[in-house]
Amino acid sequence: METAEATAAERPGLRERKKQRTHDALLRAALELFTTQGYEATTVDEIAEAVDVSQRTFFRYFAGKEEAALAVIDLSQEHFVAALRARPAHEAPLEALRNAVLEGWDAIGEAVARIVPVDLYLRSYGMIESTPALLAAHLRRADEVAREIEAIVAEREGLDVRTDPRPRVAVAVFAGVMRVTERLWAMGGDLSMEAMRELTAAHLDAVRPSLAEKWRNS
Amino acid sequence: METAEATAAERPGLRERKKQRTHDALLRAALELFTTQGYEATTVDEIAEAVDVSQRTFFRYFAGKEEAALAVIDLSQEHFVAALRARPAHEAPLEALRNAVLEGWDAIGEAVARIVPVDLYLRSYGMIESTPALLAAHLRRADEVAREIEAIVAEREGLDVRTDPRPRVAVAVFAGVMRVTERLWAMGGDLSMEAMRELTAAHLDAVRPSLAEKWRNS
DNA sequence: TTGTCAACTGTCAGTGGCTGTCACTAGCCT
DNA sequence: AGGCTAGTGACAGCCACTGACAGTTGACAA
């Protein structure tokens, strides 16, 4: 049975809420400090102090400094995966991937906004791109997500990943293009979701022309 | 003027040779320890002790533990870039990339063998793939190499990377496919260069079919 | 309400990667 | 031979991270 709840909406109990608050506070403080004074220049002690908890507590909520820095982006990636799963079965693999990423942004923005200010989220991409240690961690996570996506695509088409190379290759192509897009967006001047959408569409459209034998004709 | 040299071939002086020996010894000891007892389980002190130098000296040769673990793979990537630069101008971009990687392996193997046993080099791919911290660092370096390649491809075709998306996209596609290939090869059973060549060719050939609208016809 | 249990937290001590400093040794060069 | 300096070891210290233990505070039942 569920425990006693005063109000309607399944309130999760004081303990749980407190935990959530501490978690979010740590996350916000971390991103705030990272984006203003830099990732490396920020110590875990500083973050903990800003939220008035012990350093040990920080490590009970996050496996490390990196995880705090990438938590929000992780969240957005999870949303992308969910968006892909929700695509209708009749769409071709790359069509589904494309639509999931293009249409998923708004939902992602909303989900993020419930935890941290959106501009903090957007700025964190720039921070990642210019911090070697973070970029490395980010790329590894992206690689893991790619594996998840491979499985989804394979299942959509009813194929076995181990025998048919197409799911993996298609996802690899998609992931590669998304990485370029992300890099250009994060380093470029316009850190808006609209800019991201346009860049993404443009680069995905450029895949076929890029594979052509001759580039000179256009 | 050059300094005095007893024998013919431009011997680099005792100091220089000593340095080279220490460097190589550290590299070999590190890889040996990493591949046998694991990366994380190996301390820098152990490596230093194995070569009988101080920990401080290790850090004068390598920026960190990671760099030691990835030094050989770095070398092989440099060789790949060189191989790409050496491709005849008439080859199409993806053709050049494909040929560079397929034909470059042997030269890479030889270059590596001059520093560490080849099997140590091959085994290090497995170690990287199964060590999160290393995989992260490796992917970041690969991303940097991709940027270098973009420039080369753009120059081959006389294009400006900032205005034409094709060089970046083409390289992104290529890099994505190479990453899948690498992962499968490293985790798979056959850690030979021949296996690598076959996997690479197969995956590159699978790009066009993977982009097709419908997959069911084949 | 109150007592018991379990979850959450702070404190402390310790490990390991990495860096700055400084004195010292040993190739190099005239 | 003797000065110069690159390369080294020894030492101290910072920071990310972890294990162990004890104190505090919600949760739940008697």
Tab-separated table of C-alpha atoms (C1' of nucleotides) in Angstrom:
chain	number	residue	atom	x	y	z
A	1	MET	CA	0.000	0.000	0.000
A	2	GLU	CA	0.897	3.633	-0.475
A	3	THR	CA	1.723	5.752	2.530
A	4	ALA	CA	-0.526	8.500	3.907
A	5	GLU	CA	-0.828	11.558	1.715
A	6	ALA	CA	-2.507	14.756	2.803
A	7	THR	CA	-3.236	16.445	-0.532
A	8	ALA	CA	-4.310	14.883	-3.794
A	9	ALA	CA	-1.534	14.632	-6.364
A	10	GLU	CA	0.542	11.764	-4.919
A	11	ARG	CA	2.906	14.027	-2.974
A	12	PRO	CA	6.042	11.972	-2.447
A	13	GLY	CA	6.560	12.563	1.262
A	14	LEU	CA	8.787	15.087	2.999
A	15	ARG	CA	11.935	13.035	2.859
A	16	GLU	CA	11.665	12.566	-0.878
A	17	ARG	CA	10.917	16.232	-1.517
A	18	LYS	CA	13.850	17.321	0.591
A	19	LYS	CA	16.111	15.045	-1.375
A	20	GLN	CA	14.831	16.437	-4.638
A	21	ARG	CA	15.425	19.983	-3.438
A	22	THR	CA	18.995	19.268	-2.413
A	23	HIS	CA	19.644	17.551	-5.713
A	24	ASP	CA	18.295	20.410	-7.775
A	25	ALA	CA	20.017	23.014	-5.638
A	26	LEU	CA	23.345	21.266	-6.097
A	27	LEU	CA	22.738	21.002	-9.820
A	28	ARG	CA	21.862	24.658	-10.209
A	29	ALA	CA	24.743	25.820	-8.044
A	30	ALA	CA	27.163	23.632	-9.965
A	31	LEU	CA	26.060	24.857	-13.391
A	32	GLU	CA	25.995	28.432	-12.196
A	33	LEU	CA	29.547	28.218	-10.903
A	34	PHE	CA	30.790	26.224	-13.884
A	35	THR	CA	29.429	28.617	-16.466
A	36	THR	CA	30.618	31.736	-14.673
A	37	GLN	CA	34.063	30.883	-13.354
A	38	GLY	CA	34.783	27.770	-15.414
A	39	TYR	CA	34.571	24.042	-14.775
A	40	GLU	CA	38.135	23.383	-13.736
A	41	ALA	CA	38.297	26.523	-11.636
A	42	THR	CA	35.341	25.343	-9.595
A	43	THR	CA	35.956	22.932	-6.734
A	44	VAL	CA	33.433	20.512	-5.368
A	45	ASP	CA	33.819	22.164	-1.984
A	46	GLU	CA	32.645	25.433	-3.457
A	47	ILE	CA	29.518	23.837	-4.870
A	48	ALA	CA	28.750	22.087	-1.612
A	49	GLU	CA	29.309	25.263	0.342
A	50	ALA	CA	27.016	27.229	-1.955
A	51	VAL	CA	24.205	24.825	-1.061
A	52	ASP	CA	25.403	24.514	2.510
A	53	VAL	CA	25.940	20.788	2.570
A	54	SER	CA	29.095	18.782	3.102
A	55	GLN	CA	31.323	17.715	0.229
A	56	ARG	CA	30.441	14.130	1.069
A	57	THR	CA	26.805	14.847	0.397
A	58	PHE	CA	27.602	16.190	-3.044
A	59	PHE	CA	29.138	12.848	-3.898
A	60	ARG	CA	26.057	11.055	-2.615
A	61	TYR	CA	23.987	12.848	-5.239
A	62	PHE	CA	26.469	12.848	-8.110
A	63	ALA	CA	29.037	10.240	-8.981
A	64	GLY	CA	31.487	13.053	-9.673
A	65	LYS	CA	31.955	16.607	-10.840
A	66	GLU	CA	31.402	15.533	-14.427
A	67	GLU	CA	28.058	13.984	-13.747
A	68	ALA	CA	26.774	17.212	-12.252
A	69	ALA	CA	27.945	19.126	-15.295
A	70	LEU	CA	26.312	16.722	-17.729
A	71	ALA	CA	23.172	15.792	-15.835
A	72	VAL	CA	20.921	18.211	-17.691
A	73	ILE	CA	22.218	17.194	-21.081
A	74	ASP	CA	21.699	13.587	-20.065
A	75	LEU	CA	18.115	14.431	-19.359
A	76	SER	CA	17.668	15.922	-22.803
A	77	GLN	CA	19.178	12.859	-24.407
A	78	GLU	CA	16.763	10.636	-22.577
A	79	HIS	CA	13.959	12.728	-23.968
A	80	PHE	CA	15.320	12.299	-27.454
A	81	VAL	CA	15.372	8.540	-27.060
A	82	ALA	CA	11.794	8.642	-25.827
A	83	ALA	CA	10.805	10.805	-28.794
A	84	LEU	CA	12.367	8.280	-31.139
A	85	ARG	CA	10.490	5.433	-29.509
A	86	ALA	CA	7.282	7.365	-30.042
A	87	ARG	CA	7.755	7.748	-33.795
A	88	PRO	CA	5.175	5.957	-35.952
A	89	ALA	CA	6.315	2.623	-37.334
A	90	HIS	CA	5.803	3.552	-40.972
A	91	GLU	CA	8.642	6.104	-40.966
A	92	ALA	CA	11.939	5.025	-42.469
A	93	PRO	CA	14.814	4.809	-39.960
A	94	LEU	CA	16.543	8.043	-40.873
A	95	GLU	CA	13.212	9.773	-41.251
A	96	ALA	CA	12.281	8.758	-37.728
A	97	LEU	CA	15.630	9.888	-36.345
A	98	ARG	CA	15.324	13.201	-38.102
A	99	ASN	CA	11.802	13.855	-36.930
A	100	ALA	CA	12.569	12.810	-33.384
A	101	VAL	CA	15.397	15.280	-33.086
A	102	LEU	CA	13.662	18.141	-34.875
A	103	GLU	CA	10.373	17.844	-33.101
A	104	GLY	CA	11.784	16.815	-29.757
A	105	TRP	CA	13.453	20.088	-28.887
A	106	ASP	CA	10.465	21.877	-27.430
A	107	ALA	CA	9.543	19.070	-25.082
A	108	ILE	CA	13.178	18.910	-24.032
A	109	GLY	CA	13.259	22.612	-23.304
A	110	GLU	CA	10.212	22.297	-21.098
A	111	ALA	CA	11.539	19.325	-19.207
A	112	VAL	CA	14.827	21.081	-18.570
A	113	ALA	CA	13.141	24.284	-17.459
A	114	ARG	CA	11.519	22.412	-14.590
A	115	ILE	CA	14.923	21.918	-13.022
A	116	VAL	CA	17.254	24.689	-14.125
A	117	PRO	CA	16.895	27.964	-16.030
A	118	VAL	CA	16.991	27.215	-19.746
A	119	ASP	CA	19.782	29.658	-20.497
A	120	LEU	CA	21.957	27.785	-18.024
A	121	TYR	CA	21.252	24.644	-20.001
A	122	LEU	CA	22.123	26.275	-23.301
A	123	ARG	CA	25.283	27.854	-21.976
A	124	SER	CA	26.453	24.509	-20.651
A	125	TYR	CA	26.970	23.326	-24.224
A	126	GLY	CA	29.549	26.024	-24.743
A	127	MET	CA	31.230	25.099	-21.502
A	128	ILE	CA	31.410	21.445	-22.497
A	129	GLU	CA	32.860	22.225	-25.882
A	130	SER	CA	35.637	24.287	-24.374
A	131	THR	CA	36.506	21.963	-21.503
A	132	PRO	CA	38.478	18.909	-22.649
A	133	ALA	CA	37.581	16.708	-19.707
A	134	LEU	CA	33.893	17.473	-20.099
A	135	LEU	CA	33.873	17.068	-23.843
A	136	ALA	CA	35.457	13.661	-23.416
A	137	ALA	CA	32.848	12.547	-20.928
A	138	HIS	CA	30.090	13.950	-23.093
A	139	LEU	CA	31.254	12.100	-26.177
A	140	ARG	CA	31.411	8.854	-24.274
A	141	ARG	CA	27.848	9.268	-23.106
A	142	ALA	CA	26.764	10.097	-26.635
A	143	ASP	CA	28.425	6.901	-27.761
A	144	GLU	CA	26.385	4.962	-25.240
A	145	VAL	CA	23.197	6.613	-26.385
A	146	ALA	CA	24.096	5.606	-29.928
A	147	ARG	CA	24.094	1.995	-28.854
A	148	GLU	CA	20.651	2.394	-27.382
A	149	ILE	CA	19.436	3.954	-30.601
A	150	GLU	CA	20.892	1.149	-32.666
A	151	ALA	CA	18.749	-1.282	-30.749
A	152	ILE	CA	15.634	0.822	-31.241
A	153	VAL	CA	16.190	1.195	-34.963
A	154	ALA	CA	16.893	-2.493	-35.358
A	155	GLU	CA	13.732	-3.370	-33.506
A	156	ARG	CA	11.664	-0.950	-35.575
A	157	GLU	CA	12.790	-2.776	-38.684
A	158	GLY	CA	12.707	-6.203	-37.154
A	159	LEU	CA	16.394	-6.828	-37.741
A	160	ASP	CA	19.178	-8.406	-35.734
A	161	VAL	CA	21.990	-5.968	-35.064
A	162	ARG	CA	24.525	-8.746	-35.130
A	163	THR	CA	23.773	-9.929	-38.626
A	164	ASP	CA	22.685	-6.784	-40.458
A	165	PRO	CA	25.124	-3.875	-40.396
A	166	ARG	CA	22.553	-1.318	-41.550
A	167	PRO	CA	21.071	-0.306	-38.187
A	168	ARG	CA	24.488	0.362	-36.728
A	169	VAL	CA	25.779	2.167	-39.784
A	170	ALA	CA	22.674	4.290	-40.141
A	171	VAL	CA	22.888	5.346	-36.509
A	172	ALA	CA	26.606	5.977	-36.853
A	173	VAL	CA	25.969	8.278	-39.777
A	174	PHE	CA	23.229	10.062	-37.898
A	175	ALA	CA	25.318	10.373	-34.740
A	176	GLY	CA	28.267	11.696	-36.714
A	177	VAL	CA	26.181	14.386	-38.329
A	178	MET	CA	24.578	15.321	-35.040
A	179	ARG	CA	27.992	15.722	-33.480
A	180	VAL	CA	29.141	18.176	-36.140
A	181	THR	CA	25.919	20.077	-35.788
A	182	GLU	CA	26.260	20.243	-32.048
A	183	ARG	CA	29.810	21.479	-32.260
A	184	LEU	CA	29.029	24.223	-34.712
A	185	TRP	CA	25.971	25.285	-32.773
A	186	ALA	CA	27.753	25.338	-29.412
A	187	MET	CA	30.725	27.277	-30.734
A	188	GLY	CA	28.708	29.545	-32.977
A	189	GLY	CA	27.073	32.765	-31.945
A	190	ASP	CA	23.401	31.859	-31.831
A	191	LEU	CA	22.635	29.627	-28.874
A	192	SER	CA	18.913	29.299	-29.497
A	193	MET	CA	16.828	26.223	-30.122
A	194	GLU	CA	15.690	27.643	-33.405
A	195	ALA	CA	19.281	27.909	-34.588
A	196	MET	CA	19.830	24.334	-33.505
A	197	ARG	CA	16.854	23.134	-35.509
A	198	GLU	CA	17.962	24.914	-38.646
A	199	LEU	CA	21.545	23.715	-38.387
A	200	THR	CA	20.395	20.160	-37.807
A	201	ALA	CA	18.069	20.150	-40.793
A	202	ALA	CA	20.711	21.696	-43.021
A	203	HIS	CA	23.350	19.163	-42.093
A	204	LEU	CA	21.047	16.194	-42.374
A	205	ASP	CA	20.043	17.430	-45.810
A	206	ALA	CA	23.696	17.632	-46.734
A	207	VAL	CA	24.354	13.949	-46.194
A	208	ARG	CA	23.406	12.745	-49.670
A	209	PRO	CA	25.247	15.489	-51.529
A	210	SER	CA	28.300	14.781	-49.370
A	211	LEU	CA	28.379	11.184	-50.468
A	212	ALA	CA	28.267	12.057	-54.169
A	213	GLU	CA	31.245	11.073	-56.291
A	214	LYS	CA	31.881	14.529	-57.603
A	215	TRP	CA	31.423	17.677	-55.573
A	216	ARG	CA	32.244	20.224	-58.243
A	217	ASN	CA	28.730	20.331	-59.739
A	218	SER	CA	27.130	22.662	-57.178
B	1	MET	CA	76.609	23.982	-36.884
B	2	GLU	CA	75.905	20.374	-36.016
B	3	THR	CA	77.584	18.865	-33.028
B	4	ALA	CA	80.340	16.264	-33.245
B	5	GLU	CA	79.181	12.816	-34.279
B	6	ALA	CA	81.358	9.732	-34.225
B	7	THR	CA	79.411	7.442	-36.555
B	8	ALA	CA	77.478	8.338	-39.692
B	9	ALA	CA	73.730	8.464	-39.273
B	10	GLU	CA	73.208	11.719	-37.315
B	11	ARG	CA	73.214	10.145	-33.866
B	12	PRO	CA	71.256	12.502	-31.657
B	13	GLY	CA	73.644	12.716	-28.702
B	14	LEU	CA	73.657	10.755	-25.476
B	15	ARG	CA	71.222	13.011	-23.661
B	16	GLU	CA	68.614	12.685	-26.385
B	17	ARG	CA	68.975	8.925	-26.649
B	18	LYS	CA	68.640	8.522	-22.909
B	19	LYS	CA	65.459	10.518	-22.967
B	20	GLN	CA	64.037	8.412	-25.761
B	21	ARG	CA	64.864	5.238	-23.859
B	22	THR	CA	63.149	6.444	-20.700
B	23	HIS	CA	60.114	7.520	-22.700
B	24	ASP	CA	59.776	4.195	-24.458
B	25	ALA	CA	60.422	2.242	-21.291
B	26	LEU	CA	57.683	4.137	-19.477
B	27	LEU	CA	55.312	3.581	-22.374
B	28	ARG	CA	55.969	-0.139	-22.536
B	29	ALA	CA	55.753	-0.577	-18.773
B	30	ALA	CA	52.519	1.368	-18.666
B	31	LEU	CA	50.838	-0.611	-21.435
B	32	GLU	CA	52.102	-3.846	-19.987
B	33	LEU	CA	50.661	-3.074	-16.579
B	34	PHE	CA	47.445	-1.632	-17.974
B	35	THR	CA	46.675	-4.614	-20.163
B	36	THR	CA	47.516	-7.174	-17.493
B	37	GLN	CA	46.100	-5.775	-14.269
B	38	GLY	CA	43.814	-3.106	-15.702
B	39	TYR	CA	44.055	0.637	-16.190
B	40	GLU	CA	42.388	1.815	-13.008
B	41	ALA	CA	44.121	-0.803	-10.905
B	42	THR	CA	47.505	0.488	-12.027
B	43	THR	CA	48.995	3.451	-10.194
B	44	VAL	CA	51.442	5.890	-11.691
B	45	ASP	CA	53.832	5.023	-8.894
B	46	GLU	CA	53.850	1.428	-10.064
B	47	ILE	CA	54.736	2.424	-13.594
B	48	ALA	CA	57.483	4.727	-12.411
B	49	GLU	CA	58.852	2.093	-10.111
B	50	ALA	CA	58.864	-0.492	-12.896
B	51	VAL	CA	61.182	1.782	-14.881
B	52	ASP	CA	62.999	2.915	-11.760
B	53	VAL	CA	62.319	6.617	-12.056
B	54	SER	CA	60.419	8.947	-9.781
B	55	GLN	CA	56.706	9.591	-10.180
B	56	ARG	CA	57.580	13.184	-11.019
B	57	THR	CA	59.569	12.022	-14.003
B	58	PHE	CA	56.636	10.084	-15.382
B	59	PHE	CA	54.644	13.297	-15.471
B	60	ARG	CA	57.482	15.045	-17.299
B	61	TYR	CA	57.096	12.566	-20.148
B	62	PHE	CA	53.323	12.207	-20.147
B	63	ALA	CA	50.711	14.786	-19.337
B	64	GLY	CA	48.860	12.111	-17.412
B	65	LYS	CA	48.024	8.455	-17.108
B	66	GLU	CA	45.633	8.734	-20.028
B	67	GLU	CA	48.223	10.088	-22.383
B	68	ALA	CA	50.470	7.133	-21.725
B	69	ALA	CA	47.618	4.748	-22.425
B	70	LEU	CA	46.681	6.453	-25.670
B	71	ALA	CA	50.099	7.467	-26.967
B	72	VAL	CA	50.437	4.549	-29.356
B	73	ILE	CA	46.961	4.962	-30.767
B	74	ASP	CA	47.732	8.640	-31.232
B	75	LEU	CA	50.715	7.638	-33.267
B	76	SER	CA	48.598	5.448	-35.488
B	77	GLN	CA	46.112	8.247	-36.025
B	78	GLU	CA	48.871	10.568	-37.096
B	79	HIS	CA	49.882	7.980	-39.640
B	80	PHE	CA	46.365	7.829	-40.955
B	81	VAL	CA	46.278	11.590	-41.428
B	82	ALA	CA	49.575	11.415	-43.261
B	83	ALA	CA	48.231	8.634	-45.469
B	84	LEU	CA	45.218	10.757	-46.314
B	85	ARG	CA	47.419	13.697	-47.240
B	86	ALA	CA	49.332	11.420	-49.560
B	87	ARG	CA	46.260	10.352	-51.550
B	88	PRO	CA	46.203	11.429	-55.207
B	89	ALA	CA	44.110	14.504	-55.906
B	90	HIS	CA	41.822	12.805	-58.415
B	91	GLU	CA	40.191	10.582	-55.802
B	92	ALA	CA	36.777	11.628	-54.523
B	93	PRO	CA	36.706	12.603	-50.840
B	94	LEU	CA	35.197	9.413	-49.483
B	95	GLU	CA	37.268	7.344	-51.846
B	96	ALA	CA	40.421	8.961	-50.493
B	97	LEU	CA	39.340	8.438	-46.897
B	98	ARG	CA	38.534	4.821	-47.584
B	99	ASN	CA	41.801	4.105	-49.327
B	100	ALA	CA	43.823	5.909	-46.690
B	101	VAL	CA	42.393	3.818	-43.908
B	102	LEU	CA	42.484	0.510	-45.758
B	103	GLU	CA	45.969	0.858	-47.117
B	104	GLY	CA	47.411	2.664	-44.115
B	105	TRP	CA	47.257	-0.220	-41.664
B	106	ASP	CA	50.479	-1.929	-42.618
B	107	ALA	CA	52.579	1.206	-42.355
B	108	ILE	CA	50.950	1.894	-39.013
B	109	GLY	CA	51.778	-1.557	-37.746
B	110	GLU	CA	55.412	-1.101	-38.676
B	111	ALA	CA	55.652	2.312	-37.057
B	112	VAL	CA	54.117	1.025	-33.855
B	113	ALA	CA	56.351	-2.016	-33.757
B	114	ARG	CA	59.389	0.242	-33.511
B	115	ILE	CA	58.244	1.354	-30.065
B	116	VAL	CA	56.119	-1.362	-28.479
B	117	PRO	CA	55.256	-4.978	-29.302
B	118	VAL	CA	52.356	-4.990	-31.767
B	119	ASP	CA	50.195	-7.269	-29.679
B	120	LEU	CA	50.389	-4.746	-26.863
B	121	TYR	CA	49.094	-2.165	-29.284
B	122	LEU	CA	46.223	-4.345	-30.430
B	123	ARG	CA	45.264	-5.346	-26.918
B	124	SER	CA	45.147	-1.711	-25.882
B	125	TYR	CA	42.034	-1.223	-28.026
B	126	GLY	CA	40.195	-3.735	-25.913
B	127	MET	CA	41.393	-2.023	-22.765
B	128	ILE	CA	40.196	1.350	-24.003
B	129	GLU	CA	36.794	0.033	-24.938
B	130	SER	CA	36.255	-1.421	-21.496
B	131	THR	CA	37.591	1.506	-19.485
B	132	PRO	CA	35.150	4.424	-19.369
B	133	ALA	CA	37.725	7.081	-18.589
B	134	LEU	CA	39.957	5.919	-21.421
B	135	LEU	CA	37.160	5.573	-23.919
B	136	ALA	CA	36.106	9.122	-23.159
B	137	ALA	CA	39.594	10.470	-23.720
B	138	HIS	CA	39.935	8.420	-26.869
B	139	LEU	CA	36.706	9.705	-28.357
B	140	ARG	CA	37.730	13.273	-27.664
B	141	ARG	CA	40.980	12.778	-29.488
B	142	ALA	CA	39.178	11.172	-32.390
B	143	ASP	CA	36.938	14.213	-32.522
B	144	GLU	CA	39.997	16.425	-32.799
B	145	VAL	CA	41.410	14.308	-35.569
B	146	ALA	CA	38.095	14.654	-37.371
B	147	ARG	CA	38.561	18.397	-37.405
B	148	GLU	CA	41.968	17.989	-38.939
B	149	ILE	CA	40.536	15.719	-41.594
B	150	GLU	CA	37.777	18.171	-42.392
B	151	ALA	CA	40.405	20.724	-43.248
B	152	ILE	CA	42.294	18.301	-45.446
B	153	VAL	CA	39.188	17.241	-47.349
B	154	ALA	CA	38.087	20.823	-47.823
B	155	GLU	CA	41.489	21.761	-49.142
B	156	ARG	CA	41.544	18.808	-51.536
B	157	GLU	CA	38.313	20.047	-53.050
B	158	GLY	CA	39.194	23.717	-52.840
B	159	LEU	CA	36.261	24.521	-50.578
B	160	ASP	CA	35.766	26.723	-47.558
B	161	VAL	CA	34.610	24.729	-44.552
B	162	ARG	CA	32.632	27.671	-43.259
B	163	THR	CA	30.424	28.042	-46.300
B	164	ASP	CA	30.085	24.510	-47.646
B	165	PRO	CA	28.776	21.889	-45.209
B	166	ARG	CA	29.853	18.953	-47.349
B	167	PRO	CA	33.416	18.496	-46.077
B	168	ARG	CA	32.298	18.457	-42.475
B	169	VAL	CA	29.335	16.202	-43.121
B	170	ALA	CA	31.331	13.775	-45.220
B	171	VAL	CA	33.975	13.487	-42.532
B	172	ALA	CA	31.300	13.148	-39.855
B	173	VAL	CA	29.769	10.249	-41.737
B	174	PHE	CA	33.147	8.648	-42.204
B	175	ALA	CA	34.130	9.165	-38.568
B	176	GLY	CA	30.841	7.746	-37.385
B	177	VAL	CA	31.259	4.607	-39.433
B	178	MET	CA	34.860	4.205	-38.332
B	179	ARG	CA	33.793	4.435	-34.722
B	180	VAL	CA	31.272	1.611	-35.070
B	181	THR	CA	33.839	-0.453	-36.861
B	182	GLU	CA	36.413	0.154	-34.179
B	183	ARG	CA	34.008	-0.749	-31.434
B	184	LEU	CA	32.969	-3.996	-33.029
B	185	TRP	CA	36.528	-4.918	-33.845
B	186	ALA	CA	37.838	-4.142	-30.361
B	187	MET	CA	35.068	-6.033	-28.615
B	188	GLY	CA	34.949	-8.872	-31.098
B	189	GLY	CA	37.102	-11.957	-31.019
B	190	ASP	CA	39.545	-11.382	-33.844
B	191	LEU	CA	42.038	-8.663	-32.974
B	192	SER	CA	44.014	-8.816	-36.198
B	193	MET	CA	44.655	-6.128	-38.755
B	194	GLU	CA	43.083	-8.280	-41.406
B	195	ALA	CA	39.852	-8.458	-39.451
B	196	MET	CA	39.963	-4.693	-39.068
B	197	ARG	CA	40.346	-4.201	-42.802
B	198	GLU	CA	37.443	-6.454	-43.624
B	199	LEU	CA	35.145	-4.906	-41.043
B	200	THR	CA	36.018	-1.435	-42.243
B	201	ALA	CA	35.339	-2.230	-45.874
B	202	ALA	CA	32.069	-3.954	-45.031
B	203	HIS	CA	30.782	-1.050	-42.972
B	204	LEU	CA	31.814	1.580	-45.462
B	205	ASP	CA	30.050	-0.389	-48.171
B	206	ALA	CA	26.962	-0.467	-46.010
B	207	VAL	CA	26.576	3.305	-45.912
B	208	ARG	CA	24.538	3.691	-49.075
B	209	PRO	CA	22.178	0.793	-48.334
B	210	SER	CA	21.693	2.202	-44.835
B	211	LEU	CA	20.492	5.499	-46.211
B	212	ALA	CA	17.915	3.911	-48.480
B	213	GLU	CA	14.275	4.692	-47.815
B	214	LYS	CA	13.201	1.115	-47.493
B	215	TRP	CA	15.304	-1.610	-45.945
B	216	ARG	CA	13.051	-4.560	-46.520
B	217	ASN	CA	14.246	-5.189	-50.079
B	218	SER	CA	17.431	-7.106	-49.236
C	1	DT	C1'	2.123	10.113	21.048
C	2	DT	C1'	6.028	7.654	21.184
C	3	DG	C1'	9.467	4.329	20.182
C	4	DT	C1'	11.888	1.824	16.591
C	5	DC	C1'	13.901	1.523	12.206
C	6	DA	C1'	16.034	3.164	8.198
C	7	DA	C1'	17.477	6.883	5.384
C	8	DC	C1'	20.258	10.858	5.045
C	9	DT	C1'	23.975	13.574	6.547
C	10	DG	C1'	28.492	15.347	8.559
C	11	DT	C1'	33.145	14.374	10.065
C	12	DC	C1'	37.410	12.290	9.583
C	13	DA	C1'	40.957	9.855	7.569
C	14	DG	C1'	43.072	8.143	3.548
C	15	DT	C1'	44.267	7.170	-1.608
C	16	DG	C1'	45.683	8.554	-6.049
C	17	DG	C1'	46.382	11.842	-9.903
C	18	DC	C1'	48.748	15.855	-10.693
C	19	DT	C1'	51.643	20.369	-9.970
C	20	DG	C1'	55.120	23.771	-8.095
C	21	DT	C1'	59.523	24.306	-6.127
C	22	DC	C1'	64.243	23.622	-5.334
C	23	DA	C1'	68.527	21.568	-5.008
C	24	DC	C1'	71.473	18.369	-7.451
C	25	DT	C1'	73.500	15.507	-11.063
C	26	DA	C1'	75.244	14.774	-15.500
C	27	DG	C1'	75.607	15.574	-20.600
C	28	DC	C1'	76.967	19.518	-23.565
C	29	DC	C1'	79.782	23.294	-25.360
C	30	DT	C1'	83.583	26.391	-25.583
D	1	DA	C1'	88.783	22.084	-17.444
D	2	DG	C1'	84.816	24.664	-16.275
D	3	DG	C1'	80.512	27.022	-16.923
D	4	DC	C1'	75.799	26.174	-18.647
D	5	DT	C1'	71.509	23.922	-18.544
D	6	DA	C1'	68.442	19.950	-19.394
D	7	DG	C1'	66.765	16.329	-16.764
D	8	DT	C1'	65.955	14.345	-12.303
D	9	DG	C1'	64.546	13.230	-7.401
D	10	DA	C1'	62.637	14.612	-3.115
D	11	DC	C1'	59.176	17.072	-0.843
D	12	DA	C1'	55.024	19.597	-0.043
D	13	DG	C1'	50.519	20.528	-1.340
D	14	DC	C1'	45.825	20.706	-4.029
D	15	DC	C1'	41.817	18.414	-5.420
D	16	DA	C1'	38.641	14.596	-6.767
D	17	DC	C1'	36.933	10.793	-4.701
D	18	DT	C1'	35.988	6.809	-1.156
D	19	DG	C1'	35.285	4.060	3.159
D	20	DA	C1'	33.950	3.992	7.926
D	21	DC	C1'	31.463	5.576	11.739
D	22	DA	C1'	28.390	8.281	14.363
D	23	DG	C1'	24.626	11.611	14.757
D	24	DT	C1'	20.160	13.338	13.115
D	25	DT	C1'	15.671	13.167	11.279
D	26	DG	C1'	11.692	11.532	8.555
D	27	DA	C1'	8.611	7.204	8.246
D	28	DC	C1'	5.762	3.958	10.255
D	29	DA	C1'	3.551	1.121	13.710
D	30	DA	C1'	2.181	0.094	18.343
